[in-house]
XYZ file of C-alpha atoms in Angstrom:
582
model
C -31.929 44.816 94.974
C -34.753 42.201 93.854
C -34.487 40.321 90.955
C -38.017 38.613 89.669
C -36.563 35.480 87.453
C -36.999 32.051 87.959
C -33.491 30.955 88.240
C -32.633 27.264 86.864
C -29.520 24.963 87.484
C -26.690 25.359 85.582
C -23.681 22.922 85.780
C -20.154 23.716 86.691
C -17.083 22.228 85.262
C -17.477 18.814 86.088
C -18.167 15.231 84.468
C -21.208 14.195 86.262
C -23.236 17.277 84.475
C -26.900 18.182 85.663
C -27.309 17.559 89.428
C -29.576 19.940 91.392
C -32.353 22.058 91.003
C -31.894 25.664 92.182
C -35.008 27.548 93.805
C -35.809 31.307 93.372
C -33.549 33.251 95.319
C -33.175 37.305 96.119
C -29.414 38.197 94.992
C -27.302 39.847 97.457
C -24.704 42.297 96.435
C -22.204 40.576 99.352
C -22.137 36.965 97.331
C -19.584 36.041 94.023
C -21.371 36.127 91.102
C -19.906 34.514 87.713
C -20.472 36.291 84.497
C -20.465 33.650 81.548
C -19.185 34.366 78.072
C -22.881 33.941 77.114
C -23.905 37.143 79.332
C -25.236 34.649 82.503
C -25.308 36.177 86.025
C -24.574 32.910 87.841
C -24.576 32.823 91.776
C -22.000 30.262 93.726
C -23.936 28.810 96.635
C -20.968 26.608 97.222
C -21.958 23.133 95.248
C -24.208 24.971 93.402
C -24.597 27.232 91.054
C -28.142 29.334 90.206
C -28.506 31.539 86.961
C -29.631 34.732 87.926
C -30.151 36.686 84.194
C -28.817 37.392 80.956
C -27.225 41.089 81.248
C -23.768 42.484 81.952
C -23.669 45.738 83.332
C -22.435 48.604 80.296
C -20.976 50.999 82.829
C -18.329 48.992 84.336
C -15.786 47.801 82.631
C -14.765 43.904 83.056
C -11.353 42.865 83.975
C -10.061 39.835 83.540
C -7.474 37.879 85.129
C -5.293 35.655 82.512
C -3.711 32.625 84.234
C -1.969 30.579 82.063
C -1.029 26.770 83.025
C 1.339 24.319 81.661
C -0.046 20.486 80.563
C 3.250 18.652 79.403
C 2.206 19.194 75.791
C 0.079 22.210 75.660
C -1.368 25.606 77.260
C -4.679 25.880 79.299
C -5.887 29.422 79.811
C -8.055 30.729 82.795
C -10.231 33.584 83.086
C -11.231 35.366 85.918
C -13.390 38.344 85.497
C -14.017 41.046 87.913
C -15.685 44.608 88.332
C -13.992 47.962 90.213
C -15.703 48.310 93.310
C -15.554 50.987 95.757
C -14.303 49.616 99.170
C -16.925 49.798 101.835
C -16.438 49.301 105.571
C -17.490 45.860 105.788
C -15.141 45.241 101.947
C -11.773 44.082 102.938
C -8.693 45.819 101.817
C -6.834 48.828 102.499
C -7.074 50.847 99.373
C -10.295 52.890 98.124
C -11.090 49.853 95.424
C -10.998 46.478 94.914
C -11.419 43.729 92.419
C -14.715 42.337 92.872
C -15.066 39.109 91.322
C -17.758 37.425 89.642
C -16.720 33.514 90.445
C -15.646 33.628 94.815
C -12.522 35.885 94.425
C -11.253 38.969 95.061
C -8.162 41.281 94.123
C -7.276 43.675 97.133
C -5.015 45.959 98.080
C -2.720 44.966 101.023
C 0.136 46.303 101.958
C 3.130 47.733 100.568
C 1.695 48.094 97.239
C 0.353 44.545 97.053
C -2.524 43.480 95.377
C -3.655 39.542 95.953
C -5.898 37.419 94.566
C -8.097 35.584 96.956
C -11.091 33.355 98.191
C -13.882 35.512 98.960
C -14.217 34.759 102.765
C -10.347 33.992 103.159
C -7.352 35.509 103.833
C -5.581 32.939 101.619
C -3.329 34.476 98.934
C -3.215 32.900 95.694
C -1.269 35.210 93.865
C 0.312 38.463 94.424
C 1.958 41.585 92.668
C 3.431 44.843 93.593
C 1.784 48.175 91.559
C 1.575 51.494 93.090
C -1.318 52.063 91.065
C -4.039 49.265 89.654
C -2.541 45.807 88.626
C -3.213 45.932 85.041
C -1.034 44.833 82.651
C 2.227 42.932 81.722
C 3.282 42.587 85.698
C 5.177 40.263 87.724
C 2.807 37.951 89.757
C 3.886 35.543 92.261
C 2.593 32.119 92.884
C 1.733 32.078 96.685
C -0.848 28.633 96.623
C -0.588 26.529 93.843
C -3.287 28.549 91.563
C -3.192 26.044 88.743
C -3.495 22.722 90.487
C -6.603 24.615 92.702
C -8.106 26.315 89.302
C -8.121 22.712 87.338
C -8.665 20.613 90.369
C -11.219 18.642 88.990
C -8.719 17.654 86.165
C -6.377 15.828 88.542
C -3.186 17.335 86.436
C -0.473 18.903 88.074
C 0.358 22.285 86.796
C 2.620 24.998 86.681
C 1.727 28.585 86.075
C 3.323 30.411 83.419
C 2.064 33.822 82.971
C -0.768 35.723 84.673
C -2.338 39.192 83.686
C -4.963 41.430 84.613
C -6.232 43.232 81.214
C -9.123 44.682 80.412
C -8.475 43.332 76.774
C -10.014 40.444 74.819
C -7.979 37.310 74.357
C -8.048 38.704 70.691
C -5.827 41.669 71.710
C -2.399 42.498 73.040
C -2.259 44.110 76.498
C 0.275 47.374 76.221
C 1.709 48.481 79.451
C -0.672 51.335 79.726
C -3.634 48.969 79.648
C -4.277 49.535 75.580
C -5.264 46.692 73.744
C -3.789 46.259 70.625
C -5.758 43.555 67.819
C -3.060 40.561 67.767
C -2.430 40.299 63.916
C -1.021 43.989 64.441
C 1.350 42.744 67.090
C 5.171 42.357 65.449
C 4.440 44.135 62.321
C 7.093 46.766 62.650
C 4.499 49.475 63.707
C 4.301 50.964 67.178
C 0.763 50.207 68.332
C 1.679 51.026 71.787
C 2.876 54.323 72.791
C 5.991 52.215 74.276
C 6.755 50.131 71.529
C 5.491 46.917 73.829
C 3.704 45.121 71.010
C 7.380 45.543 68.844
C 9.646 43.418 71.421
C 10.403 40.138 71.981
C 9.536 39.315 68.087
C 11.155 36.367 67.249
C 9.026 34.141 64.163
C 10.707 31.379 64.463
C 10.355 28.720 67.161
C 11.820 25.157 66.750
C 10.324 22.394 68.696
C 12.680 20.496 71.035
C 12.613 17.676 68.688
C 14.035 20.328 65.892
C 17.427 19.413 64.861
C 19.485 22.270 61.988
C 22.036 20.002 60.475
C 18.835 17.484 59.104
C 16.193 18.137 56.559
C 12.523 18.036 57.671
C 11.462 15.137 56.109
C 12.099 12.382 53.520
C 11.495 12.282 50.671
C 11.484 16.748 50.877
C 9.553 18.381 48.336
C 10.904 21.469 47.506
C 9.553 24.783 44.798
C 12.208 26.862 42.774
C 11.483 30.401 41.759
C 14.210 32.032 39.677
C 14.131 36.118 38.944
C 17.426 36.005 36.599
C 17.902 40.221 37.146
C 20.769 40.200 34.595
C 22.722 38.622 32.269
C 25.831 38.728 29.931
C 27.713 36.565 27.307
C 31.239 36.677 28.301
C 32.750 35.295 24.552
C 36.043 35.429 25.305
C 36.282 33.305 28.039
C 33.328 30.491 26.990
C 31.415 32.106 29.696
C 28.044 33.739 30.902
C 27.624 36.050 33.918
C 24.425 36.447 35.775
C 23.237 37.914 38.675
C 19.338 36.409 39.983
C 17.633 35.546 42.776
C 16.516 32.121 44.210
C 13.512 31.560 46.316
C 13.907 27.660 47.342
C 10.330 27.358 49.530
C 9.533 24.220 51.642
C 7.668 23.035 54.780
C 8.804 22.440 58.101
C 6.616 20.935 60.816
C 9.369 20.975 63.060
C 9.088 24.955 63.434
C 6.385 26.919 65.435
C 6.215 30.175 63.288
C 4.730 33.405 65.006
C 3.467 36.705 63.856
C 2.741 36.547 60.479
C 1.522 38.722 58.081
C -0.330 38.485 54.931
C 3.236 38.669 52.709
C 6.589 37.069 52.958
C 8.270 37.629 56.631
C 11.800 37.158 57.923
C 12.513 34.452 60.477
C 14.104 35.657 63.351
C 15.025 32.842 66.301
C 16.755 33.807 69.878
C 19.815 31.061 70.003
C 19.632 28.525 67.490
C 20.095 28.245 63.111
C 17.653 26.912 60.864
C 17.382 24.343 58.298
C 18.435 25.367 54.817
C 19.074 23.969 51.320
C 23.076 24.523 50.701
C 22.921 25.635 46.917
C 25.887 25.829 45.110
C 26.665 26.621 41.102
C 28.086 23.378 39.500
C 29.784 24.332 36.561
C 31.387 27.546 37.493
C 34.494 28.945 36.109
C 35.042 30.845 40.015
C 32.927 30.477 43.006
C 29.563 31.839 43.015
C 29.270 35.065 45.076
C 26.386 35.999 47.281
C 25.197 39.653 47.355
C 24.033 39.707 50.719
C 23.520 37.516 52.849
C 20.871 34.656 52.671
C 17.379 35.474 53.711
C 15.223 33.175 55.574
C 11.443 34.062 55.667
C 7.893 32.330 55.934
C 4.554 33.346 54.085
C 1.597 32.956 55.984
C -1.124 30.953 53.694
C -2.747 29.064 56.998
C -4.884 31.047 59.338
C -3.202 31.262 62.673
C -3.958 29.672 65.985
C -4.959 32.632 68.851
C -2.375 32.166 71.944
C -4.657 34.390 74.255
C -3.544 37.755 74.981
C -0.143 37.058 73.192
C 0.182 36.406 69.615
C -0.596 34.363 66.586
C 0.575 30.652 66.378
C 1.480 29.251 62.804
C 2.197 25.680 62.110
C 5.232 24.806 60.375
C 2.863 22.222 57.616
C 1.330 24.628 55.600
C 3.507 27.838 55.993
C 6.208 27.560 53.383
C 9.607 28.476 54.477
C 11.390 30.557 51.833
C 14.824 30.893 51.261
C 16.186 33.959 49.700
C 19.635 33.780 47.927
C 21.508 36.540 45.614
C 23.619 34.961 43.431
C 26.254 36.377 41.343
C 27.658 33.320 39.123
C 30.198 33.060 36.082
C 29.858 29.628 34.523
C 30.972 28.173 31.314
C 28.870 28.076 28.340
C 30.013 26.427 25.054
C 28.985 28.648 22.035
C 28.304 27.821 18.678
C 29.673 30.871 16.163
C 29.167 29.473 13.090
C 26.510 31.676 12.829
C 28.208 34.920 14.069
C 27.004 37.616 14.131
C 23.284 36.460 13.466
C 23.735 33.682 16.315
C 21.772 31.882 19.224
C 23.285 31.235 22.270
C 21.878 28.357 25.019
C 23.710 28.843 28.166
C 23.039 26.384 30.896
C 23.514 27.354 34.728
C 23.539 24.529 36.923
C 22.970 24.390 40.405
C 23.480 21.833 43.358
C 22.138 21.482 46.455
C 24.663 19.532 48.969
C 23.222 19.217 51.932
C 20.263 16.538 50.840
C 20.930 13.092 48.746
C 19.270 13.079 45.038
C 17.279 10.373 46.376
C 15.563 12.348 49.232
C 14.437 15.587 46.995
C 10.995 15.795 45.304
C 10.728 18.704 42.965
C 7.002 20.357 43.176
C 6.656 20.370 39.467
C 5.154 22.325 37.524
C 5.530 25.221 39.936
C 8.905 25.467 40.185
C 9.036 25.939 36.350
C 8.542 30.124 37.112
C 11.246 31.923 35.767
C 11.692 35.437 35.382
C 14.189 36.949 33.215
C 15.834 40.347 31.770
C 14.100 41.125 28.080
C 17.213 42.547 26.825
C 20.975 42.869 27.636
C 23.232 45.200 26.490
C 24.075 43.596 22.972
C 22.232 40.862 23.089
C 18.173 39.505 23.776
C 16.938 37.300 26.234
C 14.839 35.245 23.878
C 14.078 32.459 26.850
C 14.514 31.433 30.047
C 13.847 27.657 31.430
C 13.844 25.965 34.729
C 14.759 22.246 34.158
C 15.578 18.728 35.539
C 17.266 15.687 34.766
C 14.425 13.836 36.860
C 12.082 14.229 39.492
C 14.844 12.753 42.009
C 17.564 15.056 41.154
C 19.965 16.949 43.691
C 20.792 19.477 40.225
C 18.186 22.170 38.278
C 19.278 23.661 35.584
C 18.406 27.361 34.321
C 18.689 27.574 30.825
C 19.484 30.792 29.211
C 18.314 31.618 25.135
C 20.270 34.877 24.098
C 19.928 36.398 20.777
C 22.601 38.790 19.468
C 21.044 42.248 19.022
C 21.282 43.349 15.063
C 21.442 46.836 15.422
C 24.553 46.291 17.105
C 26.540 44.940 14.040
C 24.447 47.135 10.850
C 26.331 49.915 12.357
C 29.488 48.843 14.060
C 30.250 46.338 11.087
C 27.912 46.323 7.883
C 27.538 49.930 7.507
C 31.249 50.551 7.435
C 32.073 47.870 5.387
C 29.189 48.710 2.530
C 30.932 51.880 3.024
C 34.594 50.898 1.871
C 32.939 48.705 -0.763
C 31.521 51.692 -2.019
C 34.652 53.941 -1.899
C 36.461 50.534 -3.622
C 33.602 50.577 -6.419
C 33.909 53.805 -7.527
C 37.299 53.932 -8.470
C 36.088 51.909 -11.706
C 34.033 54.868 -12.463
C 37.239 57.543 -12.754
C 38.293 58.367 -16.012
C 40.693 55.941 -17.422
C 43.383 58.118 -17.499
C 43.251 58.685 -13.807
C 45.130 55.544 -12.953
C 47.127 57.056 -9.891
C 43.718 58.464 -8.621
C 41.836 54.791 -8.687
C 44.989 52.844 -7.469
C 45.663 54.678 -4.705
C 41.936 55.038 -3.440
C 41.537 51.000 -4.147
C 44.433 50.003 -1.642
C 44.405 51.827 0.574
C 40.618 50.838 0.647
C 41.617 47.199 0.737
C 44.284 48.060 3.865
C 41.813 49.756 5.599
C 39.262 47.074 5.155
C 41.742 44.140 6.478
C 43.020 46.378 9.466
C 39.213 46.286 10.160
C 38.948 42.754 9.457
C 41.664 42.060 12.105
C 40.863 44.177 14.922
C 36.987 42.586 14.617
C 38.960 38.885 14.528
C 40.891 39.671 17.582
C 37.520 40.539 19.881
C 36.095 37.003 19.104
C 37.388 33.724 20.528
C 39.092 31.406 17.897
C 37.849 28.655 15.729
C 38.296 25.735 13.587
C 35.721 26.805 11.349
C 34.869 29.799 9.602
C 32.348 32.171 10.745
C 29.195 33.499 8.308
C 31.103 37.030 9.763
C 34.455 35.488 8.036
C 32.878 34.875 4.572
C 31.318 38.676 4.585
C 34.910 39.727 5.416
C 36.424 36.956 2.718
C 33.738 38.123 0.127
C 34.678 41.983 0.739
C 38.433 41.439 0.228
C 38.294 39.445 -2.597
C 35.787 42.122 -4.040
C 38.737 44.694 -2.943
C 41.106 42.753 -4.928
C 39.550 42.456 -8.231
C 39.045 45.938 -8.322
C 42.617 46.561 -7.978
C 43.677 43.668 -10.622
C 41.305 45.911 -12.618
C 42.994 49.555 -11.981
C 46.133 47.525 -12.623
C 45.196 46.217 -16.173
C 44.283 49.102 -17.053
C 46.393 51.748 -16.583
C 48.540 54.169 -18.564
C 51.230 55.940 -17.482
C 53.717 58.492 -19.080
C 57.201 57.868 -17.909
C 59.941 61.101 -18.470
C 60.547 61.026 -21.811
C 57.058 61.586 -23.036
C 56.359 58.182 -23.980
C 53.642 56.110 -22.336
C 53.867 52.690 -20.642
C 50.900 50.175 -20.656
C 49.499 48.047 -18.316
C 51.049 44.635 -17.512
C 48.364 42.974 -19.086
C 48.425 44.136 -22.584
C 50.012 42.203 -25.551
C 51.655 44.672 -28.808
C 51.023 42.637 -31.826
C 53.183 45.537 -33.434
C 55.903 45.735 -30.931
C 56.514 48.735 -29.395
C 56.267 52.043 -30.893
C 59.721 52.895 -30.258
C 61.300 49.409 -31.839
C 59.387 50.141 -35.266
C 60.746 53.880 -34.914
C 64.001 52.642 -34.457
C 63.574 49.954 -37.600
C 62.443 52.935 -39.455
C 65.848 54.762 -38.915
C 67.959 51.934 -39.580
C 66.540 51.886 -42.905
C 66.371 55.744 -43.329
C 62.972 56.198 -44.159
C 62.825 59.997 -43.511
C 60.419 61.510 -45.941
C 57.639 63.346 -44.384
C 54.544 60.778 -46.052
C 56.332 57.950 -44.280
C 56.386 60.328 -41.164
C 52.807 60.848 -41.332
C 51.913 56.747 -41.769
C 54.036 56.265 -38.717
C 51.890 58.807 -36.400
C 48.710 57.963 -37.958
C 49.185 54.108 -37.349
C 49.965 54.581 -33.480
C 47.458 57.001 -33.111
C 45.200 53.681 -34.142
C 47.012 51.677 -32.206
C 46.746 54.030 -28.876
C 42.865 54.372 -29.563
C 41.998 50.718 -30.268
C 44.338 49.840 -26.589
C 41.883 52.710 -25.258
C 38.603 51.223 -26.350
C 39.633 47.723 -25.073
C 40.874 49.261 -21.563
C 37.430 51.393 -21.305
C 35.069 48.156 -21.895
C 37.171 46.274 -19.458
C 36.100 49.120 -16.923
C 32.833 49.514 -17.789
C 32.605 45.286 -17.791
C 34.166 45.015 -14.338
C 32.203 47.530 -12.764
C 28.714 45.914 -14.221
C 30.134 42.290 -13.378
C 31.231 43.146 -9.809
C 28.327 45.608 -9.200
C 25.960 42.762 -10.123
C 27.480 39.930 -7.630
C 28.302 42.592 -4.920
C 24.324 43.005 -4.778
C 23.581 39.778 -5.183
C 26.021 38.687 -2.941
C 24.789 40.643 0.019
C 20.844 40.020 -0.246
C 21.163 36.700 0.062
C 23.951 36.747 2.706
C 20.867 39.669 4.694
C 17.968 37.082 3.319
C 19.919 33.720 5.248
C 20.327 35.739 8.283
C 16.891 36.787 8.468
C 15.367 33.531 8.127
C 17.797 32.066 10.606
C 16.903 34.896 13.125
């Protein structure tokens, strides 16, 4: 086969550059050829090297040959491409193909199921596996000659070869064990992308340096974010308390770590046989220990693009890539509430947390960021009105989350107000009976009043106790003393008719007269018996008994205006100072 281009030099790896010039030559099937990344056929003529064209063949797939080398501090990746060739009597090998390179090498078959790389020319073996069919793939190769120090000779570094591969993949894919390449930001992403699950194992994200040491913090001074999701809350009164269960998310950077296969949202670090750094939170002022829910997560959110390790994965640094720690919290700490204003009160709980394991003076809060909290809207009787992420200072070991609760209305209008505007009402109406149902209006007005304080206590003993009196205790006073001169009413006004047919007055009445039954009796002793004096006698206490019942009527009609008018008074502006304190 003729090829009609004027070929030119073109330099191999070397520091001297440009050396030679190259003259036309006719290609020969039986020489190496190199095919550059570019698409240039280059022929070895031993020291030099002659570009032949600008055209990789379509029909033939290119293999190539990973070989990876260890340098003290990093990787150096070599690639060695070949084509399938049909073995031809003067081809060495003992299979019906062969690797036919395009730099002076060759991968035959030999014997036993061994395939070796070597010079073309040479019987030399620089590297050898065992595959009953072709060597592609995550295999086993052997090191038979050195193939590092003699690939990056001109380097003068000593090397050691850690992993070699023949694929037929980019360096941007994953080789499967079939030979299917798999893009690497799918490998480790909890999705079989090879039929054998290859691209799933060995996924460990986390990789500590040798340097890396889990009992000390990354760096001094350590900036560190907050995020707080408070999931729920609730006022424990009885015990000066508030219980909470929320999440933390404490995120900082580690350049100690090496993180690997990352995706575009939060990921769990995994590592094979060590522990990672972590904050050591703990609640301060805690009535019991704080409980976890589950166990802490560790995890790292990719915001860097990744470094390609050929053929393998993605590489993340540490700087850059927070780390986040996940904690669920359950906590029960003490909260000092103010009830004067019960039950139309505010509540400011304060949670405080600690972390142990780093001085005050070796934290840096990334303000304002770590200001995000998230919080319930509503509880069961009460309102989250805020939430708060604070600090004493910028060099603080303790944040604080500040809770705002507001006591839910609707809550109280019917499990207290209504039934006590209720009993107020029952107690008011027994000043609109008739007067002469005494019995009637007595009974109905205590046993109003008894059912009111039984109420009164039974609400007391729910609430912790206090040196002052509640706005809830002055609704209860006001209602009891309203109770109370509504029975002092019923009292002074009542008639009754004891068993002789006679009636008895209240206690509050005053007889100019005396009684009826004195003057009677006066009347005897001085034996007035004629029927006109008879007649004054009935006529005058009939007066009498209608003038008591006139008085006792307006004192009714009085006390039920009077007490009507502050009752309503009474409770729109006790309604009108709760709403504006709301």
């Amino acid at each position: 086969m003729q090829i009609s281009v004027t070929p030119f030099w073109h330099p191999a790896y070397s520091r001297y550059g440009y050396s030679y010039i190259c003259p036309s030559y006719q290609r020969d099937w039986s020489l190496s050829v190199y095919i550059t990344n570019a698409g240039h056929w280059i022929l070895d003529l031993g020291n030099k090297i002659c570009t032949f064209g600008e055209y990789i063949p379509e029909t033939q797939p290119v293999f190539h040959l990973r070989v990876k080398c260890l340098d003290e501090d990093q990787l150096l990746y070599t690639y060695l491409d070949f084509v399938l060739e049909p073995v031809t009597g003067s081809q060495p090998g003992g299979g019906s193909v062969y690797f036919h390179g395009v730099g002076p090498y060759t991968i035959t078959l030999d014997h036993n199921d061994t395939w070796c790389l070597k010079r073309w020319g040479t019987q030399v073996k620089l590297l050898c596996t065992k595959s009953r069919s072709l060597p592609v793939g995550p295999l086993s190769w052997k090191d038979e000659n050195d193939i590092c120090t003699q690939l990056h000779i001109e380097s003068g570094l000593q090397l050691a070869p850690t992993g070699v591969m023949l694929t037929k993949c980019s360096p941007d894919h994953f080789t499967c064990r079939d030979n299917q390449c798999v893009p690497l930001e799918k490998v480790c992403n909890s999705e079989n992308d090879c039929t054998d699950g290859g691209d799933e194992i060995d996924c460990f994200t986390a990789h500590p340096l040798a340097t890396y040491i889990s009992t000390s913090p990354p760096q001094i001074p350590l900036p560190l974010q907050v995020d707080v999701n408070i999931r729920t809350a609730d006022v424990d009164l009885m015990n000066a308390a508030v219980r909470a269960n929320l999440r933390l998310r404490i995120s900082w950077e580690d350049a100690r770590l090496e993180m690997r296969h990352l995706q575009n949202v939060y990921k769990r670090l995994t590592l094979y046989n060590s522990t990672l750094w972590s904050p050591n939170v703990q609640t301060f002022n805690s009535l019991e220990f704080a409980t976890t829910a589950s166990h802490p997560v560790i995890m790292a959110k990719r915001l860097s693009p990744g470094k390609r390790v050929d053929g393998e994965y993605l590489s993340f640094p540490g700087h850059g890539n927070p780390v986040v720690n996940i904690i669920d919290l359950h906590t029960h700490t003490y909260c000092r509430y103010d009830l004067l204003k019960y039950p139309d009160d505010i509540q400011t709980c304060n949670i405080t947390f600690q972390i142990l394991n780093v001085r005050q003076d070796r934290l840096k809060w990334e303000l304002p960021s770590s200001s995000e909290v998230k919080c319930p809207v509503f509880q069961e009787e009460f309102w989250v009105k805020d939430c708060r992420f604070l600090l004493p200072d910028n060099f603080s070991s303790r944040f604080f989350v500040q809770l705002t609760f507001r006591r839910k209305n609707a809550y109280h209008i019917w499990a207290t107000y209504l039934p006590c505007i209720l009993l107020l009402g029952i107690g008011y109406g027994t000043l609109l009976l008739p007067l002469d149902n005494f019995n009637e209006r007595g009974t109905m007005s205590l046993t109003t009043l008894l059912v009111f304080i039984s109420l009164y206590a039974q609400t007391t003993a729910s609430l912790p106790r206090t040196a002052y009196l509640k706005r809830f205790d002055l609704w209860y006073v006001f209602c009891i003393a309203f109770l109370t001169l509504v029975i002092f009413t019923n009292l002074a006004t009542s008639t009754t008719t004891n068993t002789r047919g006679t009636t008895a007055e209240g206690p509050f009445w005053w007889h100019p007269s005396g009684p009826v039954e004195q003057r009677n009796e006066a009347w005897s002793s001085k034996k007035l018996s004629n029927s006109s004096t008879q007649q004054q006698q009935q006529q005058e206490q009939q007066r009498h008994e209608e003038s008591r019942r006139k008085r006792k009527e307006l004192v009714l009609k009085t006390a039920s205006v009077v007490l009507g008018v502050t009752s309503l008074i009474f409770i729109i502006v006790y309604f009108t100072g709760a709403y504006i304190t709301m």
